[in-house]
């Protein structure tokens, strides 16, 4: 084969193009993004996807089974013990789960990221103080503390979000502390300091962008963790209070009919399973795509 007939070499891919190619080939990331996109679409477009309100009761239409179990097409996922449309409560409940997970993870990320970056950058006494706070937090069982606080101040949406946000920051602090310690030793950070860059500028422009990958991955994990904890609190009657549509509350309301109408628990349980699964797969995929050298 002559040189003229040889296939031309492909131009090297830019880092962004390589990342996009890895993302398109990552099945877990695509699956997680697809499922998450569907759930977000249902949550945002709930008023367009159902003509029923999640709060309206119709005792004459109570406990209708889903269509696939011989129910009425007017309520294709059936109705609960108070005659409320199950699909309407499921769709609007997606808003509650996503909002709680997003807000709680955001609060935790703000607290844990600040502490972790400061500890990793300064070291010394600052690191010792932050490490002490992390140890104190790790010594506190999340579920028991959340149950005690919610029982003390009452179960409401804002109380649940605040409690979870203030209890889930430790992983952010631990991971970002270690990542900042590594970035702190790199030459461009030292160059910025020598050139007289201010501390906020170094932290914001040089440290934070290089630990953002870790922050995003931990954010997805803690978002899923917060959703599970909210569902557990609602199941125990100490989370989101009725008649707010919450998937954990829907499972709690259907537990007494488990042996007779198992779909009352199965439907919101499966929805919760796929939501948490999609968030975890999305976070795992982001880690693999943005930092392929860290994969096993």
One Martini backbone bead per residue (centre of mass of N, CA, C, O) as a GRO file, in nm:
protein
  296
    1UNK     BB    1   0.094   0.038   0.025
    2UNK     BB    2   0.072   0.350  -0.028
    3UNK     BB    3   0.083   0.664   0.102
    4UNK     BB    4  -0.172   0.770  -0.061
    5UNK     BB    5  -0.363   0.520   0.049
    6UNK     BB    6  -0.349   0.602   0.322
    7UNK     BB    7  -0.496   0.662   0.603
    8UNK     BB    8  -0.584   0.922   0.770
    9UNK     BB    9  -0.523   1.078   1.046
   10UNK     BB   10  -0.662   1.155   1.328
   11UNK     BB   11  -0.747   1.405   1.504
   12UNK     BB   12  -0.704   1.520   1.795
   13UNK     BB   13  -0.874   1.543   2.079
   14UNK     BB   14  -1.029   1.729   2.277
   15UNK     BB   15  -1.123   1.731   2.597
   16UNK     BB   16  -1.423   1.781   2.532
   17UNK     BB   17  -1.457   1.562   2.312
   18UNK     BB   18  -1.372   1.325   2.491
   19UNK     BB   19  -1.598   1.361   2.699
   20UNK     BB   20  -1.837   1.325   2.506
   21UNK     BB   21  -1.761   1.041   2.411
   22UNK     BB   22  -1.774   0.907   2.690
   23UNK     BB   23  -2.071   0.980   2.746
   24UNK     BB   24  -2.197   0.828   2.492
   25UNK     BB   25  -2.062   0.539   2.607
   26UNK     BB   26  -2.219   0.568   2.880
   27UNK     BB   27  -2.473   0.387   3.002
   28UNK     BB   28  -2.526   0.491   3.288
   29UNK     BB   29  -2.550   0.791   3.217
   30UNK     BB   30  -2.780   0.766   3.013
   31UNK     BB   31  -2.984   0.631   3.198
   32UNK     BB   32  -2.987   0.842   3.425
   33UNK     BB   33  -3.063   1.087   3.245
   34UNK     BB   34  -3.328   0.973   3.136
   35UNK     BB   35  -3.480   0.922   3.401
   36UNK     BB   36  -3.442   1.205   3.517
   37UNK     BB   37  -3.584   1.354   3.284
   38UNK     BB   38  -3.861   1.223   3.325
   39UNK     BB   39  -3.908   1.315   3.619
   40UNK     BB   40  -3.879   1.618   3.567
   41UNK     BB   41  -4.107   1.637   3.362
   42UNK     BB   42  -4.333   1.541   3.549
   43UNK     BB   43  -4.295   1.759   3.765
   44UNK     BB   44  -4.331   2.017   3.578
   45UNK     BB   45  -4.596   1.876   3.409
   46UNK     BB   46  -4.832   1.786   3.598
   47UNK     BB   47  -5.079   1.973   3.508
   48UNK     BB   48  -5.066   1.838   3.205
   49UNK     BB   49  -5.089   1.514   3.297
   50UNK     BB   50  -5.333   1.612   3.486
   51UNK     BB   51  -5.678   1.682   3.602
   52UNK     BB   52  -5.591   1.634   3.889
   53UNK     BB   53  -5.577   1.668   4.225
   54UNK     BB   54  -5.385   1.569   4.505
   55UNK     BB   55  -5.634   1.671   4.716
   56UNK     BB   56  -5.877   1.550   4.599
   57UNK     BB   57  -6.179   1.407   4.713
   58UNK     BB   58  -6.343   1.064   4.655
   59UNK     BB   59  -6.528   0.838   4.824
   60UNK     BB   60  -6.667   0.692   4.569
   61UNK     BB   61  -6.346   0.637   4.447
   62UNK     BB   62  -6.219   0.444   4.637
   63UNK     BB   63  -5.986   0.200   4.579
   64UNK     BB   64  -5.887   0.201   4.292
   65UNK     BB   65  -5.746   0.032   4.062
   66UNK     BB   66  -5.553  -0.015   3.824
   67UNK     BB   67  -5.568  -0.087   3.497
   68UNK     BB   68  -5.378  -0.355   3.517
   69UNK     BB   69  -5.621  -0.446   3.750
   70UNK     BB   70  -5.918  -0.343   3.641
   71UNK     BB   71  -5.959  -0.050   3.619
   72UNK     BB   72  -6.007   0.280   3.567
   73UNK     BB   73  -5.926   0.513   3.319
   74UNK     BB   74  -5.962   0.775   3.491
   75UNK     BB   75  -5.766   0.595   3.696
   76UNK     BB   76  -5.481   0.445   3.594
   77UNK     BB   77  -5.355   0.430   3.915
   78UNK     BB   78  -5.580   0.501   4.083
   79UNK     BB   79  -5.683   0.507   4.430
   80UNK     BB   80  -5.714   0.593   4.742
   81UNK     BB   81  -5.869   0.600   5.057
   82UNK     BB   82  -5.976   0.912   4.955
   83UNK     BB   83  -5.993   0.931   4.626
   84UNK     BB   84  -5.716   0.993   4.518
   85UNK     BB   85  -5.519   1.045   4.264
   86UNK     BB   86  -5.231   0.865   4.209
   87UNK     BB   87  -5.093   1.012   3.973
   88UNK     BB   88  -5.104   1.296   4.090
   89UNK     BB   89  -4.938   1.231   4.347
   90UNK     BB   90  -4.689   1.126   4.198
   91UNK     BB   91  -4.621   1.377   4.028
   92UNK     BB   92  -4.614   1.586   4.267
   93UNK     BB   93  -4.409   1.418   4.442
   94UNK     BB   94  -4.159   1.471   4.266
   95UNK     BB   95  -4.119   1.759   4.363
   96UNK     BB   96  -4.057   1.699   4.657
   97UNK     BB   97  -3.811   1.515   4.621
   98UNK     BB   98  -3.636   1.707   4.449
   99UNK     BB   99  -3.636   1.951   4.638
  100UNK     BB  100  -3.517   1.818   4.887
  101UNK     BB  101  -3.258   1.709   4.758
  102UNK     BB  102  -3.150   1.980   4.646
  103UNK     BB  103  -3.151   2.158   4.904
  104UNK     BB  104  -2.995   1.973   5.096
  105UNK     BB  105  -2.740   1.947   4.915
  106UNK     BB  106  -2.677   2.249   4.902
  107UNK     BB  107  -2.631   2.302   5.200
  108UNK     BB  108  -2.412   2.086   5.237
  109UNK     BB  109  -2.216   2.197   5.023
  110UNK     BB  110  -2.158   2.470   5.150
  111UNK     BB  111  -2.048   2.371   5.417
  112UNK     BB  112  -1.841   2.145   5.330
  113UNK     BB  113  -1.674   2.306   5.122
  114UNK     BB  114  -1.567   2.530   5.299
  115UNK     BB  115  -1.431   2.350   5.511
  116UNK     BB  116  -1.255   2.173   5.322
  117UNK     BB  117  -1.094   2.398   5.176
  118UNK     BB  118  -0.976   2.536   5.425
  119UNK     BB  119  -0.832   2.288   5.541
  120UNK     BB  120  -0.659   2.218   5.284
  121UNK     BB  121  -0.515   2.501   5.255
  122UNK     BB  122  -0.410   2.569   5.557
  123UNK     BB  123  -0.419   2.389   5.783
  124UNK     BB  124  -0.350   2.308   6.087
  125UNK     BB  125  -0.576   2.449   6.287
  126UNK     BB  126  -0.798   2.443   6.079
  127UNK     BB  127  -0.786   2.138   6.029
  128UNK     BB  128  -0.840   2.056   6.322
  129UNK     BB  129  -1.118   2.188   6.349
  130UNK     BB  130  -1.257   2.044   6.113
  131UNK     BB  131  -1.200   1.755   6.207
  132UNK     BB  132  -1.362   1.781   6.466
  133UNK     BB  133  -1.635   1.837   6.329
  134UNK     BB  134  -1.645   1.575   6.170
  135UNK     BB  135  -1.637   1.382   6.414
  136UNK     BB  136  -1.892   1.487   6.545
  137UNK     BB  137  -2.078   1.422   6.309
  138UNK     BB  138  -2.009   1.110   6.289
  139UNK     BB  139  -2.124   1.060   6.593
  140UNK     BB  140  -2.400   1.126   6.451
  141UNK     BB  141  -2.694   0.991   6.393
  142UNK     BB  142  -2.898   1.082   6.148
  143UNK     BB  143  -3.175   0.952   6.206
  144UNK     BB  144  -3.199   1.018   6.509
  145UNK     BB  145  -3.164   1.324   6.487
  146UNK     BB  146  -3.395   1.374   6.290
  147UNK     BB  147  -3.619   1.260   6.467
  148UNK     BB  148  -3.578   1.452   6.708
  149UNK     BB  149  -3.610   1.726   6.562
  150UNK     BB  150  -3.885   1.677   6.426
  151UNK     BB  151  -4.036   1.610   6.691
  152UNK     BB  152  -3.977   1.892   6.821
  153UNK     BB  153  -4.059   2.095   6.555
  154UNK     BB  154  -4.187   1.942   6.342
  155UNK     BB  155  -4.343   1.847   6.045
  156UNK     BB  156  -4.183   1.987   5.756
  157UNK     BB  157  -4.037   2.093   5.481
  158UNK     BB  158  -3.824   2.291   5.607
  159UNK     BB  159  -3.729   2.111   5.837
  160UNK     BB  160  -3.624   1.876   5.668
  161UNK     BB  161  -3.424   2.035   5.497
  162UNK     BB  162  -3.255   2.153   5.729
  163UNK     BB  163  -3.170   1.891   5.868
  164UNK     BB  164  -3.035   1.754   5.624
  165UNK     BB  165  -2.837   1.986   5.553
  166UNK     BB  166  -2.696   1.970   5.857
  167UNK     BB  167  -2.614   1.634   5.822
  168UNK     BB  168  -2.462   1.608   5.504
  169UNK     BB  169  -2.152   1.753   5.501
  170UNK     BB  170  -1.908   1.555   5.560
  171UNK     BB  171  -1.834   1.446   5.275
  172UNK     BB  172  -1.751   1.710   5.154
  173UNK     BB  173  -1.522   1.776   5.353
  174UNK     BB  174  -1.344   1.526   5.314
  175UNK     BB  175  -1.300   1.534   5.004
  176UNK     BB  176  -1.213   1.841   4.971
  177UNK     BB  177  -0.974   1.829   5.155
  178UNK     BB  178  -0.807   1.623   4.991
  179UNK     BB  179  -0.817   1.774   4.717
  180UNK     BB  180  -0.688   2.043   4.816
  181UNK     BB  181  -0.416   1.928   4.904
  182UNK     BB  182  -0.331   1.859   4.612
  183UNK     BB  183  -0.373   2.138   4.471
  184UNK     BB  184  -0.193   2.315   4.663
  185UNK     BB  185   0.088   2.189   4.528
  186UNK     BB  186   0.063   2.330   4.277
  187UNK     BB  187   0.206   2.564   4.067
  188UNK     BB  188  -0.032   2.766   4.002
  189UNK     BB  189  -0.084   2.842   4.297
  190UNK     BB  190   0.196   2.956   4.359
  191UNK     BB  191   0.191   3.168   4.133
  192UNK     BB  192  -0.053   3.328   4.236
  193UNK     BB  193   0.076   3.405   4.508
  194UNK     BB  194   0.330   3.550   4.396
  195UNK     BB  195   0.147   3.763   4.224
  196UNK     BB  196  -0.082   3.856   4.453
  197UNK     BB  197  -0.318   3.697   4.504
  198UNK     BB  198  -0.596   3.663   4.651
  199UNK     BB  199  -0.758   3.447   4.843
  200UNK     BB  200  -1.037   3.440   4.698
  201UNK     BB  201  -0.911   3.400   4.416
  202UNK     BB  202  -0.769   3.129   4.467
  203UNK     BB  203  -1.017   2.969   4.563
  204UNK     BB  204  -1.209   3.038   4.311
  205UNK     BB  205  -1.000   3.001   4.053
  206UNK     BB  206  -0.799   2.748   4.148
  207UNK     BB  207  -0.948   2.543   4.339
  208UNK     BB  208  -1.251   2.491   4.273
  209UNK     BB  209  -1.232   2.391   3.969
  210UNK     BB  210  -1.041   2.133   4.067
  211UNK     BB  211  -1.297   2.017   4.269
  212UNK     BB  212  -1.573   1.994   4.115
  213UNK     BB  213  -1.595   1.694   4.051
  214UNK     BB  214  -1.629   1.603   4.345
  215UNK     BB  215  -1.874   1.779   4.411
  216UNK     BB  216  -2.076   1.655   4.208
  217UNK     BB  217  -2.071   1.364   4.305
  218UNK     BB  218  -2.153   1.418   4.602
  219UNK     BB  219  -2.417   1.560   4.537
  220UNK     BB  220  -2.566   1.314   4.419
  221UNK     BB  221  -2.543   1.131   4.667
  222UNK     BB  222  -2.683   1.329   4.873
  223UNK     BB  223  -2.948   1.356   4.725
  224UNK     BB  224  -3.029   1.060   4.751
  225UNK     BB  225  -3.006   1.050   5.060
  226UNK     BB  226  -3.225   1.266   5.120
  227UNK     BB  227  -3.462   1.118   4.987
  228UNK     BB  228  -3.455   0.869   5.168
  229UNK     BB  229  -3.488   1.017   5.441
  230UNK     BB  230  -3.757   1.151   5.378
  231UNK     BB  231  -3.913   0.888   5.333
  232UNK     BB  232  -3.862   0.776   5.617
  233UNK     BB  233  -3.992   1.007   5.777
  234UNK     BB  234  -4.271   0.991   5.637
  235UNK     BB  235  -4.328   0.696   5.713
  236UNK     BB  236  -4.312   0.779   6.034
  237UNK     BB  237  -4.459   1.080   6.050
  238UNK     BB  238  -4.191   1.312   6.045
  239UNK     BB  239  -4.233   1.459   5.787
  240UNK     BB  240  -4.421   1.506   5.558
  241UNK     BB  241  -4.739   1.629   5.567
  242UNK     BB  242  -5.049   1.606   5.549
  243UNK     BB  243  -5.151   1.624   5.205
  244UNK     BB  244  -4.877   1.598   5.100
  245UNK     BB  245  -4.712   1.481   4.822
  246UNK     BB  246  -4.540   1.183   4.918
  247UNK     BB  247  -4.378   0.895   4.873
  248UNK     BB  248  -4.343   0.816   5.170
  249UNK     BB  249  -4.640   0.876   5.249
  250UNK     BB  250  -4.771   0.677   5.050
  251UNK     BB  251  -4.646   0.427   5.180
  252UNK     BB  252  -4.764   0.473   5.462
  253UNK     BB  253  -5.071   0.475   5.373
  254UNK     BB  254  -5.039   0.162   5.241
  255UNK     BB  255  -4.945  -0.046   5.468
  256UNK     BB  256  -5.234  -0.153   5.571
  257UNK     BB  257  -5.283  -0.271   5.250
  258UNK     BB  258  -5.064  -0.480   5.160
  259UNK     BB  259  -5.235  -0.759   5.139
  260UNK     BB  260  -5.465  -0.623   4.938
  261UNK     BB  261  -5.300  -0.344   4.817
  262UNK     BB  262  -4.985  -0.340   4.695
  263UNK     BB  263  -4.983  -0.090   4.493
  264UNK     BB  264  -4.964   0.141   4.711
  265UNK     BB  265  -4.646   0.068   4.742
  266UNK     BB  266  -4.517  -0.009   4.470
  267UNK     BB  267  -4.533   0.251   4.304
  268UNK     BB  268  -4.369   0.452   4.489
  269UNK     BB  269  -4.129   0.257   4.527
  270UNK     BB  270  -4.038   0.247   4.230
  271UNK     BB  271  -4.002   0.550   4.192
  272UNK     BB  272  -3.784   0.579   4.412
  273UNK     BB  273  -3.583   0.381   4.295
  274UNK     BB  274  -3.534   0.528   4.017
  275UNK     BB  275  -3.441   0.796   4.129
  276UNK     BB  276  -3.193   0.698   4.291
  277UNK     BB  277  -3.059   0.541   4.063
  278UNK     BB  278  -3.021   0.780   3.864
  279UNK     BB  279  -2.845   0.955   4.048
  280UNK     BB  280  -2.614   0.749   4.092
  281UNK     BB  281  -2.548   0.702   3.788
  282UNK     BB  282  -2.488   0.995   3.725
  283UNK     BB  283  -2.252   1.032   3.921
  284UNK     BB  284  -2.079   0.795   3.817
  285UNK     BB  285  -2.060   0.901   3.524
  286UNK     BB  286  -1.924   1.172   3.584
  287UNK     BB  287  -1.670   1.052   3.702
  288UNK     BB  288  -1.581   0.885   3.450
  289UNK     BB  289  -1.576   1.127   3.245
  290UNK     BB  290  -1.395   1.346   3.410
  291UNK     BB  291  -1.222   1.083   3.558
  292UNK     BB  292  -1.087   0.814   3.411
  293UNK     BB  293  -0.831   0.757   3.603
  294UNK     BB  294  -1.037   0.665   3.857
  295UNK     BB  295  -1.097   0.401   3.743
  296UNK     BB  296  -1.123   0.042   3.771
   0.00000   0.00000   0.00000
